[in-house]
Coordinates of C-alpha atoms and ligand atoms in Angstrom, one line a residue:
Chain A
M1 CA -17.6 6.5 8.0
Y2 CA -13.6 6.5 9.0
D3 CA -11.2 7.8 6.8
Q4 CA -7.9 6.4 6.2
T5 CA -4.4 8.6 6.0
N6 CA -2.1 5.6 5.1
H7 CA -3.3 3.1 2.0
L8 CA -2.1 0.5 0.3
P9 CA 0.3 0.4 -2.7
A10 CA -1.5 -0.7 -5.9
L11 CA 1.9 -3.0 -5.8
P12 CA 2.2 -6.8 -6.0
G13 CA 2.1 -7.7 -1.8
V14 CA 2.8 -11.3 0.2
G15 CA 2.1 -12.3 2.8
Y16 CA 4.8 -12.5 5.7
K17 CA 6.4 -15.9 6.7
P18 CA 9.3 -15.2 9.3
Q19 CA 11.9 -17.6 6.9
H20 CA 11.9 -14.5 3.8
Y21 CA 12.6 -11.2 6.7
S22 CA 16.1 -11.0 5.6
D23 CA 15.4 -11.7 1.7
L24 CA 12.7 -9.2 1.9
V25 CA 14.6 -7.0 3.7
A26 CA 17.4 -6.6 1.3
N27 CA 15.9 -7.0 -1.9
P28 CA 11.9 -6.6 -1.6
A29 CA 11.3 -5.5 -5.2
P30 CA 8.2 -6.0 -6.9
V31 CA 6.7 -6.4 -3.1
G32 CA 5.6 -3.2 -2.2
W33 CA 3.7 -4.1 1.0
L34 CA 3.5 -7.2 3.5
E35 CA 0.4 -8.8 5.1
I36 CA 0.0 -10.9 8.1
H37 CA -2.0 -12.4 9.7
A38 CA -2.8 -9.9 13.2
E39 CA -3.3 -13.3 15.6
N40 CA 0.2 -14.6 15.0
Y41 CA 1.8 -11.1 16.9
M42 CA -0.8 -11.1 19.7
G43 CA 1.8 -12.6 22.4
A44 CA 2.9 -10.4 24.9
G45 CA 6.8 -9.7 23.7
G46 CA 9.8 -11.9 21.8
R47 CA 10.6 -11.7 18.4
P48 CA 7.1 -11.7 16.7
I49 CA 6.7 -8.4 17.6
A50 CA 9.8 -6.9 17.0
Q51 CA 10.1 -8.7 14.0
L52 CA 6.6 -6.6 13.4
K53 CA 8.0 -2.9 14.1
Q54 CA 11.1 -3.4 11.6
L55 CA 9.3 -5.0 9.5
S56 CA 6.8 -2.1 10.1
G57 CA 9.6 0.2 9.1
H58 CA 10.0 -1.1 5.5
F59 CA 6.9 -1.7 4.1
P60 CA 2.9 -0.5 3.8
I61 CA 1.6 -3.4 6.5
S62 CA -1.8 -5.1 5.6
V63 CA -2.8 -6.9 9.0
H64 CA -5.4 -9.8 8.0
G65 CA -7.4 -11.0 11.4
V66 CA -8.4 -14.8 11.0
G67 CA -10.0 -15.6 14.1
L68 CA -12.9 -13.0 15.3
S69 CA -15.7 -15.3 13.7
I70 CA -17.6 -11.8 11.7
G71 CA -20.3 -14.3 10.4
G72 CA -20.5 -17.2 13.7
E73 CA -23.8 -17.0 15.7
D74 CA -22.2 -16.1 18.8
A75 CA -21.1 -12.6 19.8
L76 CA -18.0 -10.8 19.5
D77 CA -15.3 -12.1 21.6
P78 CA -14.0 -9.2 24.1
D79 CA -10.8 -10.1 24.3
H80 CA -10.5 -10.5 20.9
L81 CA -11.6 -7.5 20.1
S82 CA -9.5 -5.9 22.5
R83 CA -6.8 -7.7 21.2
L84 CA -7.0 -6.0 17.8
K85 CA -7.6 -2.6 19.1
H86 CA -4.4 -3.3 20.3
L87 CA -2.2 -4.3 17.5
C88 CA -3.7 -1.6 15.0
D89 CA -3.1 0.2 17.6
W90 CA 0.6 0.2 18.1
L91 CA 1.2 -0.5 14.8
N92 CA -0.9 2.0 12.5
P93 CA -1.5 -0.5 9.7
A94 CA -2.2 0.9 5.8
S95 CA -5.4 -2.0 6.1
F96 CA -7.4 -4.0 8.3
S97 CA -9.3 -7.5 6.6
E98 CA -11.1 -10.2 7.9
H99 CA -13.3 -13.2 6.6
L100 CA -16.6 -13.9 5.6
A101 CA -16.5 -16.6 8.0
W102 CA -16.6 -18.0 10.8
S103 CA -14.6 -20.0 13.4
T104 CA -15.6 -20.0 16.8
H105 CA -19.0 -20.9 18.1
E106 CA -20.2 -21.7 21.5
S107 CA -16.6 -20.1 22.6
A108 CA -14.9 -23.0 20.8
F109 CA -12.1 -22.0 17.7
M110 CA -11.6 -24.0 15.4
N111 CA -9.1 -22.9 14.0
D112 CA -10.3 -22.8 10.0
L113 CA -12.9 -20.0 8.5
L114 CA -16.1 -21.3 7.8
P115 CA -19.3 -21.5 5.8
L116 CA -22.1 -19.7 6.4
P117 CA -25.7 -18.7 5.0
Y118 CA -26.5 -15.5 3.5
T119 CA -30.2 -14.8 4.9
E120 CA -31.6 -11.7 6.3
V121 CA -30.8 -13.2 9.2
T122 CA -26.6 -13.5 9.4
L123 CA -26.9 -10.1 7.1
K124 CA -28.3 -8.4 10.2
R125 CA -25.9 -10.2 12.3
V126 CA -23.0 -9.8 10.0
C127 CA -23.2 -5.9 9.6
D128 CA -23.7 -5.5 13.5
H129 CA -20.1 -7.1 14.2
I130 CA -18.5 -5.7 11.6
D131 CA -20.5 -2.5 13.0
Q132 CA -18.9 -3.1 16.2
L133 CA -15.5 -3.9 14.9
Q134 CA -14.8 -0.7 13.3
D135 CA -15.9 1.0 15.9
T136 CA -13.6 -0.8 18.6
I137 CA -10.9 0.0 15.9
G138 CA -11.7 3.4 15.0
R139 CA -10.5 1.8 11.4
R140 CA -12.5 1.6 8.5
M141 CA -12.2 -2.3 7.0
L142 CA -12.5 -4.9 4.1
L143 CA -14.3 -8.1 3.6
E144 CA -13.5 -11.1 1.4
N145 CA -14.7 -13.4 -0.1
P146 CA -14.6 -17.3 1.4
S147 CA -13.9 -20.0 -0.6
S148 CA -17.1 -22.6 -1.3
Y149 CA -16.9 -26.1 -1.0
L150 CA -21.1 -26.5 -0.3
A151 CA -24.0 -24.6 -0.8
F152 CA -27.0 -24.0 2.0
D153 CA -30.1 -24.7 0.8
D154 CA -31.5 -21.8 2.9
S155 CA -29.5 -18.9 1.2
T156 CA -31.4 -16.2 -0.5
Y157 CA -28.4 -14.4 -1.0
A158 CA -25.8 -15.1 -4.2
E159 CA -23.0 -13.6 -2.6
P160 CA -21.8 -10.8 -4.2
D161 CA -25.4 -9.5 -3.3
F162 CA -25.0 -10.1 0.3
L163 CA -21.4 -8.7 0.3
S164 CA -22.5 -5.3 -1.6
E165 CA -25.6 -5.3 1.1
V166 CA -22.4 -5.6 4.0
S167 CA -20.4 -3.1 2.4
K168 CA -23.8 -0.2 2.1
R169 CA -24.7 -1.2 5.1
T170 CA -21.6 -1.1 7.0
G171 CA -19.4 1.5 5.4
C172 CA -16.3 -1.4 5.1
G173 CA -14.7 -2.2 2.3
L174 CA -14.3 -5.5 0.0
L175 CA -11.3 -7.7 0.0
L176 CA -11.7 -9.8 -3.4
D177 CA -9.6 -13.0 -3.3
V178 CA -9.6 -14.5 -7.0
N179 CA -8.5 -17.7 -6.6
N180 CA -11.3 -17.9 -4.1
I181 CA -13.6 -16.4 -6.7
F182 CA -11.8 -19.8 -9.0
V183 CA -12.4 -22.3 -6.0
S184 CA -16.2 -21.3 -5.6
A185 CA -17.1 -21.6 -9.5
T186 CA -15.5 -24.9 -10.4
N187 CA -17.6 -26.3 -6.6
L188 CA -20.5 -24.5 -7.1
N189 CA -21.0 -24.9 -10.9
Y190 CA -20.9 -21.0 -11.8
S191 CA -19.0 -18.7 -13.7
P192 CA -15.9 -16.8 -12.0
Y193 CA -16.8 -14.0 -14.6
A194 CA -20.7 -13.8 -13.9
Y195 CA -19.5 -13.1 -10.3
V196 CA -16.7 -10.9 -11.3
D197 CA -19.3 -8.7 -13.1
A198 CA -21.6 -9.2 -10.3
F199 CA -19.4 -7.8 -7.5
D200 CA -18.9 -4.3 -6.0
L201 CA -15.7 -4.1 -7.4
D202 CA -15.6 0.2 -6.6
K203 CA -16.0 -0.8 -2.6
V204 CA -12.8 -3.5 -3.6
G205 CA -9.6 -2.1 -1.6
E206 CA -7.6 -5.7 -1.7
I207 CA -6.9 -8.7 -4.2
H208 CA -5.8 -11.4 -2.7
L209 CA -4.5 -14.8 -5.0
G210 CA -3.2 -18.2 -3.3
G211 CA -3.0 -21.7 -4.7
H212 CA -5.4 -24.3 -4.8
D213 CA -5.3 -28.6 -5.0
E214 CA -7.6 -30.9 -7.0
D215 CA -9.7 -33.4 -5.9
E216 CA -13.3 -34.9 -7.1
D217 CA -16.7 -35.0 -4.7
D218 CA -18.6 -38.3 -4.5
H219 CA -19.9 -38.0 -8.3
G220 CA -17.0 -37.3 -9.8
A221 CA -17.4 -33.6 -10.4
P222 CA -14.2 -31.5 -9.5
L223 CA -13.8 -30.2 -5.8
L224 CA -10.9 -27.6 -5.6
I225 CA -9.2 -27.2 -1.9
D226 CA -8.1 -23.4 -0.6
S227 CA -4.6 -24.8 0.3
H228 CA -2.6 -21.7 0.0
G229 CA 0.0 -24.9 -0.9
R230 CA 0.8 -23.6 -4.0
E231 CA 1.1 -21.5 -7.1
V232 CA -1.5 -19.2 -8.4
A233 CA -2.9 -21.2 -11.3
D234 CA -3.3 -20.2 -14.5
P235 CA -7.1 -19.8 -15.0
V236 CA -6.7 -17.7 -12.0
W237 CA -4.5 -15.5 -13.5
T238 CA -7.4 -15.0 -16.6
L239 CA -9.2 -14.2 -14.1
L240 CA -7.6 -11.5 -12.0
D241 CA -6.7 -10.2 -16.2
Y242 CA -10.5 -10.0 -16.2
V243 CA -11.4 -7.9 -12.8
L244 CA -8.0 -5.3 -12.8
E245 CA -9.1 -4.2 -16.5
R246 CA -12.4 -3.5 -14.9
S247 CA -11.4 -2.8 -11.0
G248 CA -8.2 -0.7 -12.3
P249 CA -4.7 -1.5 -10.3
L250 CA -4.9 -2.9 -6.8
P251 CA -2.7 -4.0 -3.9
T252 CA -2.8 -7.6 -5.6
L253 CA -1.4 -10.0 -2.6
I254 CA 0.3 -13.4 -3.0
E255 CA -1.1 -16.1 0.1
W256 CA 1.5 -19.0 0.0
D257 CA 1.2 -20.3 3.9
T258 CA 1.2 -24.2 3.8
D259 CA 4.4 -26.1 2.2
V260 CA 6.0 -22.1 2.1
P261 CA 8.7 -22.1 -0.5
E262 CA 11.8 -20.6 -0.4
W263 CA 12.0 -16.8 -1.5
P264 CA 13.0 -16.9 -5.3
V265 CA 9.9 -19.1 -5.6
L266 CA 7.4 -16.6 -3.8
A267 CA 9.6 -13.6 -5.0
E268 CA 8.3 -15.5 -8.9
E269 CA 4.5 -15.2 -8.5
A270 CA 5.2 -11.7 -7.1
R271 CA 6.2 -11.1 -10.1
R272 CA 3.8 -12.3 -12.0
A273 CA 0.9 -10.0 -10.4
D274 CA 3.7 -7.1 -10.5
I275 CA 2.9 -8.4 -14.6
A276 CA -0.3 -8.0 -14.5
L277 CA -0.8 -4.6 -13.2
S278 CA 1.5 -2.9 -15.4
K279 CA 0.2 -4.4 -18.1
L280 CA -2.5 -2.6 -17.0
N281 CA -0.5 0.8 -16.3
A282 CA 0.8 0.8 -19.8
R283 CA -2.5 0.3 -20.8
A284 CA -3.7 2.9 -19.1
K285 CA -1.3 5.4 -21.2
V286 CA -2.0 4.3 -24.6
T287 CA -5.9 4.7 -24.3
A288 CA -5.1 8.4 -22.8
Chain B
M1 CA -30.2 -23.6 10.1
S2 CA -28.4 -23.2 13.2
L3 CA -24.7 -23.6 12.7
T4 CA -24.4 -25.7 16.3
A5 CA -24.7 -29.2 14.3
F6 CA -22.6 -28.3 11.6
N7 CA -20.4 -27.4 14.8
D8 CA -20.7 -30.1 16.3
A9 CA -20.5 -32.6 12.9
L10 CA -16.6 -30.8 13.0
L11 CA -14.7 -32.9 15.6
D12 CA -17.3 -35.6 15.8
P13 CA -16.8 -38.1 13.6
T14 CA -19.5 -40.5 14.1
A15 CA -22.0 -37.7 13.8
D16 CA -24.5 -37.0 10.7
R17 CA -23.3 -34.7 8.5
P18 CA -25.5 -31.9 8.6
E19 CA -28.9 -31.2 6.7
G20 CA -29.6 -28.3 4.6
L21 CA -25.9 -28.5 2.7
S22 CA -25.9 -29.4 -0.9
D23 CA -23.8 -29.9 -4.0
S24 CA -24.4 -27.1 -7.0
A25 CA -27.1 -29.7 -8.4
G26 CA -29.4 -29.7 -5.1
R27 CA -27.5 -33.2 -3.8
P28 CA -26.1 -33.8 0.5
A29 CA -22.9 -32.2 0.4
G30 CA -21.2 -35.1 1.5
K31 CA -17.4 -35.7 1.0
R32 CA -18.2 -32.2 0.2
F33 CA -18.8 -31.3 4.0
D34 CA -16.0 -33.5 5.1
V35 CA -13.1 -31.0 3.8
Y36 CA -13.9 -28.5 6.8
R37 CA -13.7 -32.2 9.4
N38 CA -10.6 -32.5 7.4
N39 CA -9.6 -28.9 8.4
V40 CA -9.9 -28.4 11.1
T41 CA -8.7 -31.6 12.8
V42 CA -5.6 -31.3 10.9
S43 CA -5.2 -27.4 11.6
L44 CA -5.0 -27.8 15.0
R45 CA -2.9 -31.7 15.0
E46 CA -0.2 -29.7 12.8
A47 CA -0.5 -26.9 15.9
L48 CA 0.0 -29.5 18.5
E49 CA 2.3 -30.8 16.7
A50 CA 5.0 -27.5 15.9
G51 CA 4.1 -26.8 19.2
F52 CA 5.6 -30.5 21.3
P53 CA 7.9 -31.7 18.9
A54 CA 9.8 -33.6 21.3
T55 CA 6.8 -35.4 22.6
A56 CA 5.9 -35.7 19.2
R57 CA 8.9 -38.1 18.2
L58 CA 8.8 -39.8 21.3
L59 CA 5.9 -40.9 20.9
G60 CA 5.8 -41.8 17.1
E61 CA 3.8 -40.4 14.3
Q62 CA 0.8 -43.1 14.6
N63 CA 0.3 -42.9 18.4
F64 CA 1.5 -38.9 18.4
T65 CA -1.8 -39.0 15.2
A66 CA -4.0 -40.8 17.8
I67 CA -3.3 -38.8 21.0
A68 CA -3.1 -35.4 19.7
T69 CA -6.8 -36.2 17.8
G70 CA -8.2 -37.7 21.0
Y71 CA -6.9 -34.5 22.7
L72 CA -8.4 -31.6 20.3
R73 CA -11.9 -33.6 20.0
A74 CA -11.8 -32.5 23.7
N75 CA -10.4 -29.9 23.6
P76 CA -10.6 -27.3 20.4
P77 CA -8.8 -24.3 21.7
S78 CA -10.9 -21.3 23.5
S79 CA -9.3 -19.0 22.5
P80 CA -8.0 -17.7 18.6
L81 CA -4.5 -17.7 20.0
M82 CA -3.0 -20.6 18.7
M83 CA 0.8 -19.7 20.3
L84 CA -1.4 -20.7 24.2
Y85 CA -3.2 -23.5 22.4
G86 CA -2.0 -27.1 23.8
G87 CA -1.8 -26.0 27.8
G88 CA -3.5 -28.9 28.4
F89 CA -1.4 -31.2 26.9
P90 CA 0.6 -32.4 29.6
R91 CA -1.8 -33.8 31.5
Y92 CA -4.3 -35.0 28.7
I93 CA -0.9 -37.7 28.2
S94 CA -0.1 -38.6 32.3
N95 CA -4.0 -39.3 31.5
V96 CA -3.8 -42.0 28.8
P97 CA -3.9 -46.0 30.1
A98 CA -1.3 -46.7 27.1
L99 CA 1.2 -44.1 28.6
A100 CA 1.3 -45.0 32.1
K101 CA 5.1 -46.4 32.0
L102 CA 5.8 -43.3 30.5
G103 CA 6.3 -40.6 33.2
Y104 CA 8.7 -38.5 31.2
L105 CA 6.2 -37.8 29.1
R106 CA 4.4 -35.3 30.4
D107 CA 7.1 -33.4 31.6
V108 CA 9.0 -33.2 27.7
A109 CA 5.6 -32.0 26.9
R110 CA 5.3 -29.4 30.0
L111 CA 8.9 -28.0 28.7
E112 CA 7.4 -27.5 25.3
Y113 CA 4.6 -26.0 26.4
A114 CA 7.2 -23.5 29.1
M115 CA 9.9 -23.2 25.7
R116 CA 6.7 -21.7 24.1
Q117 CA 5.6 -19.1 26.5
S118 CA 9.0 -18.4 27.3
Y119 CA 9.2 -17.7 23.5
H120 CA 6.4 -15.1 23.3
A121 CA 6.2 -13.3 26.9
E122 CA 6.4 -10.1 27.7
D123 CA 10.5 -8.3 26.9
A124 CA 11.7 -6.8 30.2
P125 CA 15.5 -5.2 31.1
E126 CA 17.7 -7.6 32.5
L127 CA 19.6 -6.8 36.5
A128 CA 22.6 -4.5 36.1
A129 CA 24.9 -7.0 37.5
D130 CA 26.6 -3.9 39.4
K131 CA 22.8 -3.8 41.7
L132 CA 23.5 -7.2 42.5
A133 CA 27.4 -6.3 43.3
A134 CA 26.2 -3.6 45.0
L135 CA 24.6 -4.9 48.0
A136 CA 26.3 -5.9 51.7
P137 CA 25.3 -9.8 52.4
E138 CA 23.4 -8.7 54.9
Q139 CA 21.0 -7.2 52.5
L140 CA 21.6 -9.9 49.7
Y141 CA 20.5 -12.1 52.1
N142 CA 16.8 -10.7 52.9
A143 CA 16.1 -9.8 49.6
R144 CA 13.9 -10.8 47.3
L145 CA 14.0 -11.5 43.8
A146 CA 12.1 -9.8 40.1
F147 CA 12.0 -12.6 37.5
A148 CA 11.8 -11.9 33.4
P149 CA 7.6 -12.7 32.1
A150 CA 10.2 -15.4 29.8
T151 CA 11.5 -17.0 32.5
Q152 CA 9.8 -20.0 34.1
V153 CA 11.3 -23.2 35.8
V154 CA 9.9 -26.8 35.5
L155 CA 10.1 -29.3 37.6
T156 CA 11.0 -32.5 36.9
E157 CA 11.8 -36.6 38.4
W158 CA 13.2 -37.3 34.6
P159 CA 16.1 -36.6 32.6
I160 CA 13.9 -34.0 30.3
H161 CA 16.3 -31.6 29.3
A162 CA 18.8 -34.9 27.8
I163 CA 15.6 -37.3 27.0
R164 CA 14.1 -33.8 24.5
A165 CA 17.7 -32.7 23.0
K166 CA 17.6 -36.3 22.2
A167 CA 14.4 -36.8 21.0
L168 CA 15.1 -34.0 18.5
G169 CA 18.3 -35.3 17.1
E170 CA 20.5 -33.6 18.8
T171 CA 22.9 -35.1 20.6
A172 CA 23.3 -39.5 20.6
E173 CA 24.0 -39.3 24.1
N174 CA 21.6 -41.8 26.4
P175 CA 20.2 -40.1 28.6
P176 CA 21.5 -39.8 32.4
G177 CA 20.0 -41.5 35.5
V178 CA 18.9 -38.1 37.5
A179 CA 16.4 -35.6 37.7
Q180 CA 16.7 -32.5 34.9
P181 CA 14.8 -30.3 36.4
T182 CA 15.0 -27.4 33.6
L183 CA 15.4 -23.6 33.8
V184 CA 14.3 -21.2 30.7
T185 CA 14.9 -18.1 30.2
R186 CA 15.0 -15.7 27.0
P187 CA 18.5 -13.3 26.8
E188 CA 17.1 -11.8 23.9
F189 CA 14.7 -14.0 21.5
D190 CA 14.9 -17.7 21.8
P191 CA 14.6 -19.8 24.7
I192 CA 17.2 -21.8 25.8
L193 CA 17.5 -24.4 28.2
T194 CA 19.5 -25.3 31.4
P195 CA 19.5 -28.3 33.4
L196 CA 19.3 -28.0 37.1
P197 CA 20.3 -30.2 40.0
A198 CA 17.4 -30.8 41.9
E199 CA 18.1 -28.7 44.7
Q200 CA 18.9 -25.9 43.3
A201 CA 15.4 -26.2 41.4
D202 CA 13.1 -26.6 44.1
L203 CA 15.3 -23.8 46.0
L204 CA 14.9 -21.1 42.4
A205 CA 10.9 -22.7 42.8
E206 CA 10.4 -20.7 46.1
L207 CA 12.2 -17.8 45.2
M208 CA 9.9 -17.7 42.3
R209 CA 7.2 -17.6 44.7
N210 CA 9.1 -14.5 45.9
K211 CA 10.8 -15.7 49.2
T212 CA 13.5 -13.9 50.5
L213 CA 16.4 -15.8 49.7
A214 CA 17.0 -16.5 53.7
E215 CA 13.6 -17.7 53.5
A216 CA 14.1 -20.3 50.6
S217 CA 17.7 -21.0 51.6
T218 CA 16.7 -22.6 55.0
M219 CA 14.2 -24.3 53.0
H220 CA 16.7 -26.0 51.5
P221 CA 19.6 -25.8 53.2
T222 CA 21.8 -28.1 50.7
A223 CA 21.0 -25.9 47.4
D224 CA 24.3 -24.1 46.5
L225 CA 22.4 -20.5 46.3
G226 CA 25.6 -19.0 45.1
T227 CA 25.8 -21.9 41.8
L228 CA 22.4 -20.5 40.9
L229 CA 22.8 -16.9 41.5
G230 CA 25.4 -17.3 39.0
T231 CA 23.6 -18.9 36.7
L232 CA 20.9 -16.7 36.9
L233 CA 22.3 -13.6 36.4
A234 CA 24.3 -15.7 33.4
T235 CA 21.0 -16.3 31.2
K236 CA 18.9 -12.8 31.9
A237 CA 16.9 -14.7 34.1
L238 CA 16.6 -11.6 36.5
T239 CA 15.2 -8.0 36.2
D240 CA 15.6 -6.8 39.8
I241 CA 16.4 -7.0 42.9
K242 CA 14.5 -5.9 45.5
I243 CA 15.4 -4.8 48.8
E244 CA 13.1 -5.3 52.1
D245 CA 12.6 -2.1 53.2
K246 CA 13.7 -1.8 57.4
Q247 CA 12.2 0.7 59.8
Ligands
FE2_1 FE1 -7.3 -14.8 1.1

């Protein structure tokens, strides 16, 4: 088990976009930490690396990998493992996280987070991959729940049980994406609240929130798309309250990756997360 | 099920959707699978468009979409480092029969890829100006130049510097009727482009192959070495100058 001295604060965070650099450094409140996509900082040098070095002096940094393919059938790419280790070694981030998904198959990288069936076979493979990653970077990682558009007939585990078992076997923590819960629950027609009730909230080290788009499937049923291209939807904020009442305050990230807005719009989303977290602290004081 | 069927259907629009995928009522996933198809194709195409903005403008939206889609289906990324995706795109363009008459497209794309590599290249200390000034002509002539990792030269027969600038709306002027091999350097964080006369570019290419100044000038006697050296210093293309130890 890996002990971490460096932690993310239970405050709002945002996914870092270079166009927000000066705003963030000049007036960051209520943002208390930043998340970066690991793969964007794997060049040899230049502005991205220089900016990240600067930022790490101002904020705790969460490194979020989007390319390791932990849920894939291929062996993990040894070159990519060493790139992740190199980044974690020099940056010493407050957190490292990756996805319950795959993106590489037979050495071709699809640049998307793709789904896997939840079976004994995939459980073992995911655990082996996480062991290998944690041993390589020498840190505990957080594993994020995906957004789903379809179900695998082969699955024998419900997703919260699968994640809980991965955490138990590998010692990894979990990253709970509340928008992903809402998207998956809508698409696969179950209760997002029941999902939260079944989730191992003690293992959660970080929360994600993001916007989704609305579409329909072939039968006219709602099909939500996890686009990260707009404000967090109201029912997702409500679901966040439900999670936080049960988990206690957690580092809470706003993800906005496409059609990235001007800083004030993103800051407003972070303020909403701050209100959700502050409500909780106020209530904790009253009960104490 | 193996993920192979899932994977193979992502980039092949003619492939059947994989079996074993359903909605919550147990009906075949249908359009739900196409969400992944669409995500993969669009994200790779957008990465190419972001990496080759002038090439995309020169082709126009419809042509670019068709050509980029053809490329990404045949050549998906081989690593998760999207910053390097598209190295084979210039050559792919030059092999599209319908574009055979637009020879400059490939070289504009090569220039754009060189800029991307330069942007992410390793930082390096620049050559101290006094180091060059301190050399006797004889020493200088037998020296080799060490180039910054961000320095590149794109050789071409086309006026690619001007074609790129016009495509991006940076100038309204029409490209000149001369070749513009182009030097790419990164004095700080943003790559800058310097078009060179053809002989100077050929001379530079030899220097970048680690030839001495004497050897390179002998190969390209009409090139203006002094002007080229001035350009390399001014654009911070160099990290060092290595003097031969004569025994
Ligand atoms: Fe997320």
